[in-house]
């Protein structure tokens, strides 16, 4: 048993670390207190060391919380409160974890105002989408980390 554990630990150490939005791994950290478990993303643990992060939680926001969307560069809740400071703090903490754990790739929840990559909600809380990046995803990307959404993990399987 001890030997098996040792082998597993060694193999774990050899796996590349990939940052992942915690809600995709089943953590109930979404604004509504639910998760968004994605089995395909969770199964990546066979090949990668998955590092779960929730930028909004890392920024000090509670769960559950009012949903936010990005508007004119600010993170605003559906009640009209400005949460930009918490979003920026959470993004900075997320980057610190990514760098500390040596993550070159991040698999982030699509359309989120923190984690979205390329397309996010439009700031009107009407379900509409627009081009843009979530606050944490944008910071990771500008720091050289390859950020992809959960529907694009086949790219990762192909290239890494
Ligand atoms: S901030 Fe990101 S990880 Fe946290 S609940 Fe929202 S989408 Fe998921």
XYZ file of N, CA, C and O and ligand atoms in Angstrom:
648
model
N 0.830 -1.213 0.000
C 0.000 0.000 0.000
C 0.865 1.264 0.000
O 0.672 2.180 -0.778
N 1.897 1.216 0.912
C 2.781 2.383 0.989
C 3.494 2.587 -0.342
O 3.614 3.702 -0.835
N 3.930 1.434 -0.927
C 4.627 1.525 -2.206
C 3.736 2.126 -3.276
O 4.159 3.014 -4.008
N 2.477 1.658 -3.323
C 1.548 2.206 -4.315
C 1.386 3.721 -4.154
O 1.411 4.473 -5.103
N 1.265 4.121 -2.878
C 1.088 5.555 -2.640
C 2.299 6.325 -3.129
O 2.181 7.382 -3.731
N 3.478 5.750 -2.858
C 4.697 6.429 -3.286
C 4.741 6.593 -4.784
O 5.067 7.656 -5.303
N 4.365 5.539 -5.500
C 4.365 5.601 -6.965
C 3.400 6.692 -7.431
O 3.718 7.529 -8.263
N 2.201 6.694 -6.823
C 1.205 7.696 -7.226
C 1.728 9.103 -6.994
O 1.577 9.976 -7.824
N 2.362 9.311 -5.819
C 2.844 10.658 -5.505
C 3.895 11.084 -6.511
O 3.903 12.219 -6.959
N 4.782 10.141 -6.863
C 5.810 10.507 -7.817
C 5.197 10.874 -9.163
O 5.589 11.835 -9.803
N 4.200 10.081 -9.569
C 3.568 10.370 -10.861
C 2.859 11.714 -10.800
O 2.893 12.493 -11.732
N 2.221 11.995 -9.638
C 1.530 13.273 -9.493
C 2.511 14.434 -9.673
O 2.218 15.422 -10.319
N 3.712 14.259 -9.096
C 4.705 15.329 -9.170
C 5.118 15.600 -10.614
O 5.465 16.699 -10.976
N 5.082 14.532 -11.437
C 5.521 14.687 -12.818
C 4.450 15.294 -13.718
O 4.730 15.668 -14.845
N 3.236 15.367 -13.233
C 2.163 15.885 -14.080
C 2.282 17.398 -14.206
O 2.531 18.083 -13.202
N 2.040 17.945 -15.419
C 2.013 19.402 -15.540
C 0.825 19.979 -14.767
O -0.260 19.371 -14.746
N 1.031 21.128 -14.121
C -0.051 21.751 -13.354
C -0.912 22.617 -14.271
O -0.387 23.379 -15.089
N -2.216 22.472 -14.137
C -3.167 23.269 -14.916
C -4.124 23.962 -13.951
O -4.741 23.311 -13.100
N -4.217 25.273 -14.060
C -5.149 26.040 -13.240
C -6.572 25.795 -13.761
O -6.773 25.759 -14.979
N -7.536 25.634 -12.878
C -8.913 25.360 -13.318
C -9.897 26.168 -12.467
O -9.738 26.254 -11.237
N -10.898 26.747 -13.102
C -11.982 27.392 -12.349
C -12.603 26.347 -11.425
O -13.053 25.288 -11.875
N -12.626 26.667 -10.130
C -13.048 25.674 -9.138
C -14.467 25.155 -9.381
O -14.758 23.983 -9.125
N -15.354 26.004 -9.888
C -16.745 25.561 -10.096
C -16.818 24.431 -11.119
O -17.705 23.581 -11.056
N -15.855 24.393 -12.053
C -15.847 23.324 -13.063
C -15.453 21.984 -12.451
O -15.694 20.924 -13.031
N -14.830 22.047 -11.274
C -14.405 20.811 -10.601
C -15.381 20.418 -9.498
O -15.092 19.532 -8.692
N -16.519 21.092 -9.451
C -17.563 20.691 -8.506
C -17.598 21.493 -7.216
O -18.417 21.203 -6.342
N -16.736 22.479 -7.076
C -16.796 23.322 -5.872
C -18.032 24.233 -5.982
O -18.230 24.879 -7.024
N -18.843 24.301 -4.927
C -20.078 25.106 -5.001
C -19.798 26.587 -4.738
O -20.297 27.159 -3.776
N -19.022 27.207 -5.606
C -18.546 28.571 -5.362
C -19.177 29.600 -6.287
O -18.807 30.778 -6.264
N -20.136 29.169 -7.110
C -20.778 30.142 -8.001
C -21.623 31.133 -7.206
O -21.986 30.880 -6.061
N -21.993 32.219 -7.855
C -22.777 33.252 -7.174
C -24.044 32.681 -6.524
O -24.492 33.139 -5.481
N -24.611 31.632 -7.147
C -25.852 31.054 -6.623
C -25.614 29.906 -5.653
O -26.547 29.210 -5.253
N -24.361 29.709 -5.269
C -24.040 28.654 -4.307
C -23.979 27.270 -4.924
O -23.910 26.274 -4.198
N -24.001 27.211 -6.243
C -23.933 25.912 -6.920
C -22.586 25.758 -7.610
O -21.807 26.711 -7.708
N -22.344 24.539 -8.106
C -21.123 24.317 -8.885
C -21.517 24.216 -10.358
O -22.699 24.329 -10.709
N -20.539 24.002 -11.183
C -20.808 23.801 -12.603
C -19.893 22.655 -13.043
O -19.094 22.811 -13.970
N -20.027 21.542 -12.324
C -19.127 20.410 -12.566
C -19.120 20.016 -14.036
O -20.161 19.822 -14.655
N -17.911 19.908 -14.562
C -17.727 19.459 -15.940
C -16.884 18.183 -15.858
O -15.703 18.233 -15.510
N -17.529 17.056 -16.152
C -16.863 15.752 -15.968
C -15.603 15.635 -16.823
O -14.616 15.044 -16.403
N -15.667 16.213 -18.005
C -14.508 16.107 -18.906
C -13.303 16.873 -18.336
O -12.166 16.411 -18.406
N -13.587 18.029 -17.762
C -12.508 18.804 -17.147
C -11.977 18.055 -15.923
O -10.764 17.926 -15.738
N -12.887 17.527 -15.102
C -12.452 16.802 -13.896
C -11.583 15.601 -14.267
O -10.613 15.281 -13.568
N -11.906 14.966 -15.393
C -11.157 13.777 -15.820
C -9.740 14.127 -16.277
O -8.893 13.237 -16.421
N -9.479 15.404 -16.471
C -8.112 15.809 -16.847
C -7.112 15.487 -15.749
O -5.901 15.507 -15.960
N -7.617 15.189 -14.541
C -6.705 14.901 -13.418
C -5.883 13.647 -13.673
O -4.873 13.427 -13.019
N -6.312 12.828 -14.623
C -5.507 11.636 -14.964
C -4.161 12.051 -15.547
O -3.163 11.373 -15.372
N -4.167 13.153 -16.279
C -2.952 13.559 -16.981
C -2.294 14.809 -16.394
O -1.103 15.031 -16.587
N -3.101 15.615 -15.697
C -2.586 16.890 -15.195
C -2.848 17.020 -13.694
O -3.800 16.429 -13.178
N -2.028 17.835 -13.053
C -2.314 18.205 -11.672
C -3.234 19.422 -11.736
O -2.821 20.494 -12.201
N -4.474 19.253 -11.332
C -5.433 20.353 -11.456
C -5.378 21.244 -10.220
O -5.432 20.760 -9.082
N -5.282 22.535 -10.439
C -5.174 23.507 -9.352
C -6.444 24.357 -9.364
O -6.597 25.248 -10.202
N -7.399 24.071 -8.447
C -8.670 24.807 -8.467
C -8.540 26.216 -7.885
O -7.885 26.401 -6.862
N -9.145 27.169 -8.542
C -9.183 28.549 -8.035
C -10.561 29.148 -8.321
O -11.157 28.875 -9.350
N -11.034 29.955 -7.397
C -12.236 30.764 -7.667
C -11.837 32.221 -7.439
O -11.731 32.668 -6.289
N -11.593 32.954 -8.503
C -11.130 34.338 -8.340
C -12.060 35.205 -7.502
O -11.594 36.044 -6.719
N -13.362 35.031 -7.645
C -14.282 35.887 -6.890
C -14.203 35.583 -5.394
O -14.256 36.490 -4.559
N -14.056 34.300 -5.046
C -13.877 33.942 -3.627
C -12.529 34.467 -3.130
O -12.434 35.009 -2.024
N -11.502 34.327 -3.955
C -10.173 34.802 -3.555
C -10.156 36.313 -3.358
O -9.334 36.849 -2.624
N -11.082 37.001 -4.011
C -11.192 38.456 -3.857
C -12.007 38.852 -2.643
O -12.225 40.035 -2.399
N -12.489 37.848 -1.901
C -13.186 38.140 -0.650
C -14.698 38.185 -0.755
O -15.375 38.535 0.217
N -15.245 37.817 -1.900
C -16.710 37.849 -2.032
C -17.316 36.588 -1.418
O -16.732 35.508 -1.506
N -18.494 36.726 -0.799
C -19.138 35.565 -0.171
C -19.859 34.701 -1.197
O -20.083 35.130 -2.336
N -20.216 33.489 -0.796
C -21.062 32.616 -1.613
C -22.230 32.170 -0.741
O -21.991 31.689 0.372
N -23.480 32.328 -1.164
C -23.866 32.954 -2.440
C -23.674 34.474 -2.411
O -23.465 35.066 -1.358
N -23.744 35.074 -3.605
C -23.563 36.517 -3.763
C -24.404 36.978 -4.961
O -24.822 36.145 -5.783
N -24.603 38.259 -5.062
C -25.325 38.763 -6.236
C -24.457 38.549 -7.468
O -23.244 38.712 -7.398
N -25.063 38.183 -8.595
C -24.263 38.019 -9.809
C -23.714 39.363 -10.274
O -24.329 40.413 -10.054
N -22.539 39.305 -10.894
C -21.934 40.521 -11.443
C -21.725 40.346 -12.937
O -21.595 39.227 -13.435
N -21.667 41.455 -13.633
C -21.250 41.461 -15.034
C -20.338 42.662 -15.229
O -20.329 43.582 -14.407
N -19.561 42.636 -16.293
C -18.635 43.743 -16.560
C -19.304 44.790 -17.432
O -19.918 44.463 -18.447
N -19.165 46.033 -16.994
C -19.731 47.135 -17.770
C -18.777 48.315 -17.706
O -18.406 48.751 -16.607
N -18.364 48.820 -18.857
C -17.432 49.954 -18.931
C -16.197 49.727 -18.055
O -15.743 50.643 -17.344
N -15.709 48.497 -18.065
C -14.476 48.196 -17.327
C -14.671 47.992 -15.834
O -13.696 47.844 -15.095
N -15.905 48.023 -15.354
C -16.182 47.824 -13.927
C -16.980 46.538 -13.745
O -17.721 46.123 -14.637
N -16.833 45.904 -12.572
C -17.638 44.732 -12.224
C -18.800 45.218 -11.360
O -18.595 45.709 -10.246
N -20.002 45.112 -11.908
C -21.187 45.667 -11.245
C -22.180 44.537 -10.978
O -22.428 43.698 -11.852
N -22.751 44.509 -9.762
C -23.736 43.468 -9.456
C -25.095 43.822 -10.068
O -25.335 44.960 -10.478
N -25.970 42.827 -10.049
C -27.325 43.050 -10.563
C -28.074 44.078 -9.711
O -29.069 44.647 -10.143
N -27.576 44.336 -8.475
C -28.181 45.362 -7.609
C -27.518 46.721 -7.798
O -27.816 47.670 -7.068
N -26.540 46.781 -8.715
C -25.888 48.062 -8.995
C -24.673 48.360 -8.130
O -24.150 49.475 -8.157
N -24.215 47.369 -7.353
C -23.033 47.633 -6.515
C -21.743 47.376 -7.286
O -21.682 46.451 -8.094
N -20.747 48.188 -7.010
C -19.459 48.078 -7.704
C -18.552 47.098 -6.957
O -18.196 47.337 -5.805
N -18.196 46.013 -7.617
C -17.350 44.978 -7.005
C -15.972 44.906 -7.693
O -15.281 43.902 -7.598
N -15.621 45.984 -8.378
C -14.370 45.962 -9.157
C -13.157 45.650 -8.281
O -12.284 44.863 -8.670
N -13.117 46.251 -7.108
C -11.947 46.050 -6.239
C -11.780 44.567 -5.887
O -10.675 44.018 -5.969
N -12.870 43.921 -5.527
C -12.788 42.496 -5.175
C -12.403 41.651 -6.392
O -11.650 40.681 -6.280
N -12.911 42.010 -7.547
C -12.570 41.261 -8.767
C -11.079 41.389 -9.082
O -10.428 40.416 -9.456
N -10.564 42.606 -8.930
C -9.133 42.833 -9.230
C -8.269 42.120 -8.193
O -7.276 41.459 -8.535
N -8.654 42.224 -6.914
C -7.893 41.510 -5.879
C -7.906 40.006 -6.148
O -6.886 39.325 -6.015
N -9.066 39.490 -6.513
C -9.181 38.053 -6.797
C -8.336 37.634 -7.996
O -7.721 36.562 -8.005
N -8.287 38.493 -8.980
C -7.472 38.190 -10.162
C -5.992 38.148 -9.781
O -5.248 37.252 -10.198
N -5.573 39.102 -8.947
C -4.167 39.116 -8.517
C -3.823 37.869 -7.713
O -2.755 37.276 -7.893
N -4.727 37.463 -6.825
C -4.484 36.250 -6.024
C -4.446 35.017 -6.920
O -3.642 34.098 -6.720
N -5.297 35.001 -7.914
C -5.337 33.871 -8.859
C -4.013 33.766 -9.612
O -3.452 32.669 -9.755
N -3.518 34.912 -10.062
C -2.237 34.902 -10.777
C -1.113 34.411 -9.869
O -0.259 33.632 -10.292
N -1.132 34.860 -8.616
C -0.081 34.428 -7.680
C -0.074 32.903 -7.558
O 0.981 32.269 -7.560
N -1.250 32.323 -7.441
C -1.345 30.859 -7.305
C -0.848 30.189 -8.579
O -0.093 29.213 -8.535
N -1.252 30.720 -9.717
C -0.828 30.126 -10.995
C 0.698 30.136 -11.116
O 1.305 29.135 -11.519
N 1.309 31.251 -10.736
C 2.767 31.357 -10.852
C 3.454 30.450 -9.829
O 4.430 29.769 -10.138
N 2.910 30.424 -8.621
C 3.508 29.600 -7.564
C 3.461 28.121 -7.935
O 4.397 27.372 -7.688
N 2.357 27.704 -8.556
C 2.199 26.287 -8.905
C 2.741 25.955 -10.297
O 2.668 24.819 -10.746
N 3.257 26.952 -10.993
C 3.871 26.704 -12.291
C 2.879 26.333 -13.384
O 3.198 25.539 -14.275
N 1.699 26.911 -13.333
C 0.682 26.612 -14.352
C 0.958 27.405 -15.626
O 1.048 28.640 -15.578
N 1.059 26.729 -16.731
C 1.243 27.402 -18.016
C -0.087 27.526 -18.749
O -0.206 28.258 -19.726
N -1.069 26.765 -18.282
C -2.385 26.718 -18.930
C -3.455 26.888 -17.850
O -3.301 26.403 -16.727
N -4.540 27.575 -18.217
C -5.689 27.695 -17.318
C -6.951 27.316 -18.082
O -7.173 27.811 -19.187
N -7.750 26.433 -17.494
C -9.052 26.075 -18.065
C -10.097 26.804 -17.237
O -10.287 26.512 -16.049
N -10.740 27.795 -17.848
C -11.598 28.699 -17.084
C -13.042 28.660 -17.578
O -13.304 28.486 -18.773
N -13.949 28.892 -16.643
C -15.383 28.850 -16.930
C -15.765 29.923 -17.952
O -15.502 31.111 -17.751
N -16.414 29.454 -18.993
C -16.770 30.384 -20.067
C -17.859 31.388 -19.645
O -18.713 31.065 -18.830
N -17.768 32.556 -20.207
C -18.754 33.646 -20.091
C -18.769 34.364 -18.737
O -19.501 35.315 -18.553
N -17.966 33.895 -17.784
C -17.943 34.510 -16.449
C -17.232 35.875 -16.477
O -16.254 36.055 -17.211
N -17.684 36.828 -15.647
C -17.001 38.128 -15.595
C -15.609 38.042 -14.958
O -14.829 38.986 -15.063
N -15.302 36.933 -14.314
C -13.947 36.715 -13.791
C -13.149 35.777 -14.682
O -11.978 36.005 -14.956
N -13.795 34.694 -15.103
C -13.066 33.589 -15.746
C -13.269 33.504 -17.258
O -12.578 32.739 -17.926
N -14.202 34.248 -17.807
C -14.548 34.128 -19.227
C -13.389 34.451 -20.163
O -12.569 35.325 -19.878
N -13.338 33.734 -21.276
C -12.221 33.907 -22.214
C -12.722 34.200 -23.623
O -13.134 33.312 -24.346
N -12.728 35.474 -23.978
C -13.098 35.852 -25.344
C -14.539 36.280 -25.493
O -14.851 37.173 -26.264
N -15.444 35.635 -24.728
C -16.869 35.998 -24.772
C -17.383 36.032 -23.331
O -17.146 35.099 -22.564
N -18.045 37.114 -22.974
C -18.593 37.247 -21.613
C -20.003 37.845 -21.687
O -20.419 38.321 -22.741
N -20.692 37.828 -20.564
C -22.011 38.460 -20.521
C -21.850 39.979 -20.736
O -20.834 40.569 -20.376
N -22.885 40.575 -21.317
C -22.720 41.930 -21.865
C -22.911 43.081 -20.885
O -22.830 44.251 -21.266
N -23.170 42.776 -19.613
C -23.295 43.854 -18.624
C -24.711 44.351 -18.445
O -24.962 45.233 -17.629
N -25.656 43.761 -19.208
C -27.048 44.219 -19.090
C -27.933 43.216 -18.339
O -29.138 43.426 -18.190
N -27.374 42.100 -17.917
C -28.112 41.057 -17.192
C -29.343 40.578 -17.968
O -30.390 40.295 -17.394
N -29.199 40.528 -19.276
C -30.312 40.059 -20.095
C -29.977 38.743 -20.804
O -30.677 38.332 -21.727
N -28.879 38.128 -20.371
C -28.470 36.864 -20.989
C -27.628 37.059 -22.239
O -27.111 36.090 -22.794
N -27.492 38.306 -22.683
C -26.716 38.585 -23.893
C -25.220 38.481 -23.660
O -24.735 38.618 -22.534
N -24.511 38.238 -24.738
C -23.060 38.056 -24.668
C -22.355 39.105 -25.514
O -22.957 39.689 -26.419
N -21.082 39.303 -25.202
C -20.276 40.224 -25.986
C -18.829 39.739 -25.985
O -18.464 38.875 -25.193
N -18.021 40.291 -26.876
C -16.598 39.930 -26.862
C -15.947 40.534 -25.625
O -16.248 41.671 -25.255
N -15.072 39.789 -24.991
C -14.368 40.327 -23.827
C -13.787 39.219 -22.977
O -14.038 38.036 -23.221
N -13.032 39.636 -21.984
C -12.371 38.693 -21.085
C -12.754 38.983 -19.642
O -12.868 40.145 -19.245
N -12.936 37.949 -18.862
C -13.145 38.123 -17.433
C -11.883 38.727 -16.818
O -10.790 38.627 -17.383
N -12.041 39.336 -15.648
C -10.936 40.086 -15.039
C -9.739 39.171 -14.747
O -8.595 39.507 -15.068
N -9.982 38.023 -14.156
C -8.872 37.112 -13.830
C -8.293 36.487 -15.096
O -7.075 36.377 -15.243
N -9.170 36.084 -16.000
C -8.700 35.460 -17.245
C -7.815 36.421 -18.026
O -6.780 36.035 -18.578
N -8.205 37.706 -18.048
C -7.416 38.700 -18.777
C -6.032 38.867 -18.152
O -5.022 38.976 -18.860
N -5.985 38.872 -16.822
C -4.689 39.042 -16.152
C -3.792 37.822 -16.397
O -2.594 37.963 -16.674
N -4.366 36.637 -16.307
C -3.586 35.418 -16.570
C -3.030 35.461 -17.986
O -1.860 35.186 -18.233
N -3.898 35.825 -18.907
C -3.503 35.857 -20.324
C -2.386 36.873 -20.555
O -1.409 36.600 -21.245
N -2.529 38.057 -19.959
C -1.504 39.088 -20.174
C -0.192 38.716 -19.492
O 0.850 39.298 -19.772
N -0.250 37.728 -18.609
C 0.972 37.251 -17.932
C 1.562 36.037 -18.629
O 2.469 35.395 -18.094
N 1.034 35.713 -19.791
C 1.619 34.650 -20.600
C 1.035 33.269 -20.386
O 1.555 32.279 -20.911
N -0.027 33.184 -19.603
C -0.669 31.878 -19.372
C -1.725 31.662 -20.455
O -2.482 32.583 -20.790
N -1.756 30.472 -21.004
C -2.713 30.147 -22.059
C -4.064 29.848 -21.407
O -4.203 28.865 -20.670
N -5.048 30.706 -21.657
C -6.370 30.553 -21.038
C -7.342 30.007 -22.068
O -7.504 30.587 -23.146
N -7.992 28.895 -21.724
C -9.009 28.329 -22.616
C -10.279 28.043 -21.818
O -10.227 27.817 -20.609
N -11.408 28.067 -22.513
C -12.678 27.732 -21.879
C -12.877 26.232 -21.843
O -12.175 25.472 -22.528
N -13.853 25.803 -21.048
C -14.060 24.364 -20.840
C -14.447 23.627 -22.125
O -14.208 22.427 -22.250
N -15.033 24.333 -23.078
C -15.433 23.640 -24.308
C -14.264 23.477 -25.272
O -14.413 22.873 -26.332
N -13.100 24.012 -24.900
C -11.935 23.958 -25.798
C -10.827 23.048 -25.284
O -9.702 23.140 -25.753
N -11.117 22.197 -24.316
C -10.005 21.424 -23.745
C -9.440 20.395 -24.722
O -8.364 19.883 -24.507
N -10.159 20.133 -25.815
C -9.593 19.228 -26.808
C -8.319 19.837 -27.398
O -7.405 19.123 -27.795
N -8.235 21.174 -27.438
C -7.021 21.850 -27.932
C -5.844 21.487 -27.038
O -4.734 21.257 -27.495
N -6.106 21.445 -25.753
C -5.065 21.132 -24.779
C -4.586 19.694 -24.971
O -3.393 19.419 -24.966
N -5.541 18.794 -25.171
C -5.189 17.391 -25.353
C -4.314 17.226 -26.594
O -3.398 16.433 -26.638
N -4.598 18.040 -27.622
C -3.858 17.930 -28.876
C -2.447 18.510 -28.754
O -1.484 17.945 -29.203
N -2.358 19.682 -28.087
C -1.094 20.419 -28.101
C -0.162 20.094 -26.944
O 1.003 20.448 -26.982
N -0.665 19.495 -25.851
C 0.199 19.281 -24.689
C 0.183 17.827 -24.269
O -0.838 17.303 -23.981
S -15.340 33.224 -10.344
Fe -14.795 31.656 -11.836
S -14.358 29.867 -10.542
Fe -15.513 31.286 -9.276
S -17.619 30.629 -9.550
Fe -17.244 32.253 -11.038
S -16.690 31.163 -12.905
Fe -16.466 29.715 -11.225
